[in-house]
């Protein structure tokens, strides 16, 4: 397994355009998380899926943001009508259902997708 | 709700010196605590985790952390810093009641001087 993959790694767009990020988690992981990280800050939780079900969404996730995980494998995060404040690193992470065997829900992160909105 | 506070956004040490990165947590129930490290242009990697077993937890690359309930702290230490330790370090807390959500601190950037 190659770990958590995110695509694209970098995206530059103009304000008002739509962007979509893709995350491929570790294949045997059933939980998938999206975080946003801005400069000088820690990752901020956006949403998470257990299989294909989106179980929690942060208030940070405005109506312009939508995330899907249609078949319980890869996930997409779409931002509509981007704003300059959306510029950030979008991180995806996954974790296994059998987390209790390791004693805690350890997240495996991808390298992130950096968004710059001009 | 749980939260994490990391004291000091930047810490600078000399190579060979003790590394101490501070983390305090707030949680209404016994938490699970983590330290993650992030190298430039890479994702976060787990350094170590506390899961209510031993209070002194050893991680990778010679790092360790001690859970102190009375102080609500989970400070990260390493006896002797190496140049390769220069990175950003994040303390995190997770509750396994419902959401499995992990909350991260703002991070501490560690600089190591030769």
mmCIF file of C-alpha atoms in Angstrom:
data_model
loop_
_atom_site.group_PDB
_atom_site.id
_atom_site.type_symbol
_atom_site.label_atom_id
_atom_site.label_comp_id
_atom_site.label_asym_id
_atom_site.label_seq_id
_atom_site.Cartn_x
_atom_site.Cartn_y
_atom_site.Cartn_z
ATOM 1 C CA UNK A 1 0.000 0.000 0.000
ATOM 2 C CA UNK A 2 1.332 3.443 -0.900
ATOM 3 C CA UNK A 3 -0.344 5.308 1.945
ATOM 4 C CA UNK A 4 -2.829 8.159 1.605
ATOM 5 C CA UNK A 5 -2.693 9.891 -1.780
ATOM 6 C CA UNK A 6 -3.987 13.363 -2.535
ATOM 7 C CA UNK A 7 -4.418 15.022 -5.895
ATOM 8 C CA UNK A 8 -3.578 17.621 -7.019
ATOM 9 C CA UNK A 9 -0.711 18.613 -4.765
ATOM 10 C CA UNK A 10 -1.017 22.246 -5.776
ATOM 11 C CA UNK A 11 -3.913 24.199 -7.250
ATOM 12 C CA UNK A 12 -3.933 27.871 -8.187
ATOM 13 C CA UNK A 13 -7.302 29.288 -9.125
ATOM 14 C CA UNK A 14 -9.049 32.593 -9.533
ATOM 15 C CA UNK A 15 -11.645 33.795 -7.083
ATOM 16 C CA UNK A 16 -15.084 32.506 -7.981
ATOM 17 C CA UNK A 17 -13.902 29.309 -9.651
ATOM 18 C CA UNK A 18 -14.743 25.828 -8.406
ATOM 19 C CA UNK A 19 -12.042 23.374 -7.342
ATOM 20 C CA UNK A 20 -12.104 19.696 -6.449
ATOM 21 C CA UNK A 21 -9.580 17.683 -4.468
ATOM 22 C CA UNK A 22 -9.344 13.914 -4.412
ATOM 23 C CA UNK A 23 -8.146 11.665 -1.614
ATOM 24 C CA UNK A 24 -7.359 7.959 -1.884
ATOM 25 C CA UNK A 25 -7.049 6.483 1.621
ATOM 26 C CA UNK A 26 -5.247 3.339 2.685
ATOM 27 C CA UNK A 27 -7.403 0.600 1.203
ATOM 28 C CA UNK A 28 -8.300 -1.207 4.428
ATOM 29 C CA UNK A 29 -9.151 2.017 6.298
ATOM 30 C CA UNK A 30 -12.856 2.662 6.611
ATOM 31 C CA UNK A 31 -12.624 6.131 8.180
ATOM 32 C CA UNK A 32 -11.605 9.171 6.146
ATOM 33 C CA UNK A 33 -11.090 12.701 7.420
ATOM 34 C CA UNK A 34 -10.624 16.114 5.822
ATOM 35 C CA UNK A 35 -8.710 18.862 7.606
ATOM 36 C CA UNK A 36 -7.710 22.380 6.601
ATOM 37 C CA UNK A 37 -4.375 23.867 7.625
ATOM 38 C CA UNK A 38 -3.481 27.523 7.251
ATOM 39 C CA UNK A 39 -0.029 29.023 7.751
ATOM 40 C CA UNK A 40 1.080 28.877 11.348
ATOM 41 C CA UNK A 41 -1.921 26.874 12.496
ATOM 42 C CA UNK A 42 -2.624 23.263 13.274
ATOM 43 C CA UNK A 43 -4.990 21.176 11.159
ATOM 44 C CA UNK A 44 -8.641 22.156 11.629
ATOM 45 C CA UNK A 45 -11.229 19.405 11.388
ATOM 46 C CA UNK A 46 -13.660 19.768 8.472
ATOM 47 C CA UNK A 47 -15.506 16.470 8.127
ATOM 48 C CA UNK A 48 -15.210 12.730 8.381
ATOM 49 C CA UNK A 49 -16.667 9.608 6.797
ATOM 50 C CA UNK A 50 -17.153 6.107 8.043
ATOM 51 C CA UNK A 51 -17.356 4.065 4.861
ATOM 52 C CA UNK A 52 -19.639 6.120 2.596
ATOM 53 C CA UNK A 53 -21.529 7.852 5.406
ATOM 54 C CA UNK A 54 -20.560 11.428 6.260
ATOM 55 C CA UNK A 55 -20.948 11.397 10.035
ATOM 56 C CA UNK A 56 -19.808 14.825 11.138
ATOM 57 C CA UNK A 57 -19.245 18.236 9.569
ATOM 58 C CA UNK A 58 -17.558 21.213 11.164
ATOM 59 C CA UNK A 59 -19.142 24.655 11.198
ATOM 60 C CA UNK A 60 -16.064 25.659 9.182
ATOM 61 C CA UNK A 61 -17.590 23.767 6.262
ATOM 62 C CA UNK A 62 -19.803 26.411 4.688
ATOM 63 C CA UNK A 63 -22.422 25.716 2.041
ATOM 64 C CA UNK A 64 -19.764 26.237 -0.619
ATOM 65 C CA UNK A 65 -17.939 23.118 0.556
ATOM 66 C CA UNK A 66 -19.112 19.609 -0.170
ATOM 67 C CA UNK A 67 -17.427 16.281 0.439
ATOM 68 C CA UNK A 68 -18.367 12.870 -0.847
ATOM 69 C CA UNK A 69 -17.183 9.320 -0.527
ATOM 70 C CA UNK A 70 -19.601 7.532 -2.841
ATOM 71 C CA UNK A 71 -18.329 3.977 -2.639
ATOM 72 C CA UNK A 72 -16.563 4.126 0.673
ATOM 73 C CA UNK A 73 -13.164 4.266 -0.999
ATOM 74 C CA UNK A 74 -11.821 7.552 -2.396
ATOM 75 C CA UNK A 75 -13.255 10.904 -1.371
ATOM 76 C CA UNK A 76 -13.616 14.280 -3.056
ATOM 77 C CA UNK A 77 -13.758 17.722 -1.490
ATOM 78 C CA UNK A 78 -15.279 20.402 -3.707
ATOM 79 C CA UNK A 79 -15.167 24.121 -3.047
ATOM 80 C CA UNK A 80 -17.549 26.220 -5.087
ATOM 81 C CA UNK A 81 -17.119 29.937 -5.808
ATOM 82 C CA UNK A 82 -13.715 30.028 -4.153
ATOM 83 C CA UNK A 83 -12.724 32.999 -2.012
ATOM 84 C CA UNK A 84 -9.249 34.201 -1.078
ATOM 85 C CA UNK A 85 -9.904 33.017 2.470
ATOM 86 C CA UNK A 86 -10.118 29.463 1.178
ATOM 87 C CA UNK A 87 -6.370 29.498 0.453
ATOM 88 C CA UNK A 88 -4.930 26.758 2.640
ATOM 89 C CA UNK A 89 -3.531 23.247 2.691
ATOM 90 C CA UNK A 90 -6.294 20.652 2.577
ATOM 91 C CA UNK A 91 -5.245 17.477 4.343
ATOM 92 C CA UNK A 92 -6.824 14.070 4.072
ATOM 93 C CA UNK A 93 -6.297 11.320 6.622
ATOM 94 C CA UNK A 94 -7.607 7.828 7.137
ATOM 95 C CA UNK A 95 -7.798 5.352 9.998
ATOM 96 C CA UNK A 96 -8.811 1.731 10.380
ATOM 97 C CA UNK A 97 -11.941 0.398 12.017
ATOM 98 C CA UNK A 98 -9.730 -1.811 14.142
ATOM 99 C CA UNK A 99 -8.134 1.179 15.871
ATOM 100 C CA UNK A 100 -8.733 -0.396 19.258
ATOM 101 C CA UNK A 101 -6.057 -2.981 18.525
ATOM 102 C CA UNK A 102 -3.478 -0.212 18.527
ATOM 103 C CA UNK A 103 -5.141 1.474 21.476
ATOM 104 C CA UNK A 104 -6.098 4.706 19.756
ATOM 105 C CA UNK A 105 -7.507 6.135 16.560
ATOM 106 C CA UNK A 106 -4.223 6.929 14.805
ATOM 107 C CA UNK A 107 -4.552 8.998 11.654
ATOM 108 C CA UNK A 108 -2.420 8.428 8.573
ATOM 109 C CA UNK A 109 -2.146 11.664 6.601
ATOM 110 C CA UNK A 110 -1.586 12.388 2.963
ATOM 111 C CA UNK A 111 0.859 15.081 1.858
ATOM 112 C CA UNK A 112 -1.973 17.545 1.318
ATOM 113 C CA UNK A 113 -3.381 19.660 -1.498
ATOM 114 C CA UNK A 114 -2.316 23.291 -1.387
ATOM 115 C CA UNK A 115 -4.916 25.744 -2.695
ATOM 116 C CA UNK A 116 -4.061 29.300 -3.679
ATOM 117 C CA UNK A 117 -6.966 31.559 -4.620
ATOM 118 C CA UNK A 118 -5.946 34.713 -6.483
ATOM 119 C CA UNK B 1 -15.398 19.942 24.283
ATOM 120 C CA UNK B 2 -11.786 18.929 24.095
ATOM 121 C CA UNK B 3 -8.991 21.332 23.198
ATOM 122 C CA UNK B 4 -5.219 21.498 23.060
ATOM 123 C CA UNK B 5 -2.859 24.358 23.859
ATOM 124 C CA UNK B 6 0.767 24.304 22.779
ATOM 125 C CA UNK B 7 2.944 26.779 24.631
ATOM 126 C CA UNK B 8 5.418 28.480 22.333
ATOM 127 C CA UNK B 9 4.960 28.666 18.587
ATOM 128 C CA UNK B 10 8.743 28.479 18.101
ATOM 129 C CA UNK B 11 11.416 26.688 20.094
ATOM 130 C CA UNK B 12 15.119 26.890 19.298
ATOM 131 C CA UNK B 13 17.727 24.533 20.760
ATOM 132 C CA UNK B 14 21.338 23.711 20.050
ATOM 133 C CA UNK B 15 22.267 20.346 18.610
ATOM 134 C CA UNK B 16 22.741 17.924 21.499
ATOM 135 C CA UNK B 17 20.575 19.923 23.888
ATOM 136 C CA UNK B 18 17.351 18.818 25.549
ATOM 137 C CA UNK B 19 14.159 19.297 23.556
ATOM 138 C CA UNK B 20 11.017 20.192 25.522
ATOM 139 C CA UNK B 21 7.783 21.014 23.715
ATOM 140 C CA UNK B 22 4.830 21.831 25.930
ATOM 141 C CA UNK B 23 1.225 20.711 25.506
ATOM 142 C CA UNK B 24 -1.774 21.138 27.784
ATOM 143 C CA UNK B 25 -5.147 19.611 27.054
ATOM 144 C CA UNK B 26 -8.700 20.127 28.138
ATOM 145 C CA UNK B 27 -11.124 17.225 28.146
ATOM 146 C CA UNK B 28 -14.201 16.279 30.112
ATOM 147 C CA UNK B 29 -13.407 12.565 29.873
ATOM 148 C CA UNK B 30 -10.099 10.656 29.810
ATOM 149 C CA UNK B 31 -8.521 11.557 26.504
ATOM 150 C CA UNK B 32 -6.290 9.883 24.007
ATOM 151 C CA UNK B 33 -3.286 12.109 23.307
ATOM 152 C CA UNK B 34 -0.887 12.214 20.403
ATOM 153 C CA UNK B 35 2.164 13.991 19.091
ATOM 154 C CA UNK B 36 2.517 14.286 15.343
ATOM 155 C CA UNK B 37 5.464 15.721 13.391
ATOM 156 C CA UNK B 38 5.323 17.507 10.052
ATOM 157 C CA UNK B 39 8.387 17.951 7.860
ATOM 158 C CA UNK B 40 8.312 20.529 5.047
ATOM 159 C CA UNK B 41 6.038 19.556 2.156
ATOM 160 C CA UNK B 42 4.991 16.357 3.890
ATOM 161 C CA UNK B 43 1.930 15.142 5.725
ATOM 162 C CA UNK B 44 1.791 14.664 9.472
ATOM 163 C CA UNK B 45 3.387 11.537 10.917
ATOM 164 C CA UNK B 46 2.644 9.976 14.284
ATOM 165 C CA UNK B 47 5.463 10.319 16.837
ATOM 166 C CA UNK B 48 3.731 8.698 19.795
ATOM 167 C CA UNK B 49 0.369 8.164 21.459
ATOM 168 C CA UNK B 50 -1.054 7.904 24.980
ATOM 169 C CA UNK B 51 -3.880 5.428 25.414
ATOM 170 C CA UNK B 52 -4.307 5.217 29.205
ATOM 171 C CA UNK B 53 -1.739 2.493 29.645
ATOM 172 C CA UNK B 54 1.704 3.681 30.803
ATOM 173 C CA UNK B 55 1.915 7.389 31.570
ATOM 174 C CA UNK B 56 5.406 7.631 30.064
ATOM 175 C CA UNK B 57 5.164 6.955 26.366
ATOM 176 C CA UNK B 58 8.104 6.321 24.087
ATOM 177 C CA UNK B 59 7.906 7.155 20.416
ATOM 178 C CA UNK B 60 10.039 7.133 17.324
ATOM 179 C CA UNK B 61 13.337 8.973 16.857
ATOM 180 C CA UNK B 62 14.084 9.028 20.607
ATOM 181 C CA UNK B 63 11.103 11.169 21.593
ATOM 182 C CA UNK B 64 8.976 10.501 24.648
ATOM 183 C CA UNK B 65 6.088 12.172 26.437
ATOM 184 C CA UNK B 66 4.627 11.935 29.905
ATOM 185 C CA UNK B 67 0.918 12.124 30.655
ATOM 186 C CA UNK B 68 0.266 14.085 33.860
ATOM 187 C CA UNK B 69 -3.418 14.123 34.708
ATOM 188 C CA UNK B 70 -3.008 16.521 37.639
ATOM 189 C CA UNK B 71 -1.384 19.078 35.350
ATOM 190 C CA UNK B 72 -3.450 18.176 32.246
ATOM 191 C CA UNK B 73 -0.173 18.081 30.370
ATOM 192 C CA UNK B 74 1.483 15.885 27.777
ATOM 193 C CA UNK B 75 4.882 17.472 27.152
ATOM 194 C CA UNK B 76 7.211 16.062 24.497
ATOM 195 C CA UNK B 77 10.900 15.602 25.253
ATOM 196 C CA UNK B 78 14.065 14.311 23.667
ATOM 197 C CA UNK B 79 17.345 14.190 25.606
ATOM 198 C CA UNK B 80 19.592 15.248 22.743
ATOM 199 C CA UNK B 81 18.445 17.221 19.701
ATOM 200 C CA UNK B 82 19.619 16.330 16.231
ATOM 201 C CA UNK B 83 19.568 18.574 13.184
ATOM 202 C CA UNK B 84 17.070 16.218 11.566
ATOM 203 C CA UNK B 85 14.564 16.961 14.363
ATOM 204 C CA UNK B 86 13.897 20.406 12.907
ATOM 205 C CA UNK B 87 10.195 20.305 11.988
ATOM 206 C CA UNK B 88 6.768 21.345 13.201
ATOM 207 C CA UNK B 89 5.261 19.365 16.050
ATOM 208 C CA UNK B 90 1.566 19.082 16.804
ATOM 209 C CA UNK B 91 -0.076 17.876 19.985
ATOM 210 C CA UNK B 92 -3.539 16.373 19.486
ATOM 211 C CA UNK B 93 -6.418 14.992 21.545
ATOM 212 C CA UNK B 94 -9.090 12.515 20.586
ATOM 213 C CA UNK B 95 -12.171 11.170 22.317
ATOM 214 C CA UNK B 96 -13.500 7.795 21.337
ATOM 215 C CA UNK B 97 -17.031 8.687 22.228
ATOM 216 C CA UNK B 98 -19.032 9.185 19.089
ATOM 217 C CA UNK B 99 -17.043 11.241 16.650
ATOM 218 C CA UNK B 100 -13.502 9.871 16.731
ATOM 219 C CA UNK B 101 -12.567 13.432 15.914
ATOM 220 C CA UNK B 102 -8.958 14.434 16.550
ATOM 221 C CA UNK B 103 -8.319 18.043 17.578
ATOM 222 C CA UNK B 104 -4.881 19.535 16.984
ATOM 223 C CA UNK B 105 -2.952 22.278 18.687
ATOM 224 C CA UNK B 106 -1.533 25.207 16.742
ATOM 225 C CA UNK B 107 1.880 23.591 16.503
ATOM 226 C CA UNK B 108 5.406 24.344 17.665
ATOM 227 C CA UNK B 109 8.183 24.817 15.163
ATOM 228 C CA UNK B 110 11.464 23.370 16.404
ATOM 229 C CA UNK B 111 14.707 24.923 15.196
ATOM 230 C CA UNK B 112 17.997 23.098 15.855
ATOM 231 C CA UNK B 113 21.206 25.138 15.745
ATOM 232 C CA UNK B 114 24.528 23.583 14.888
#
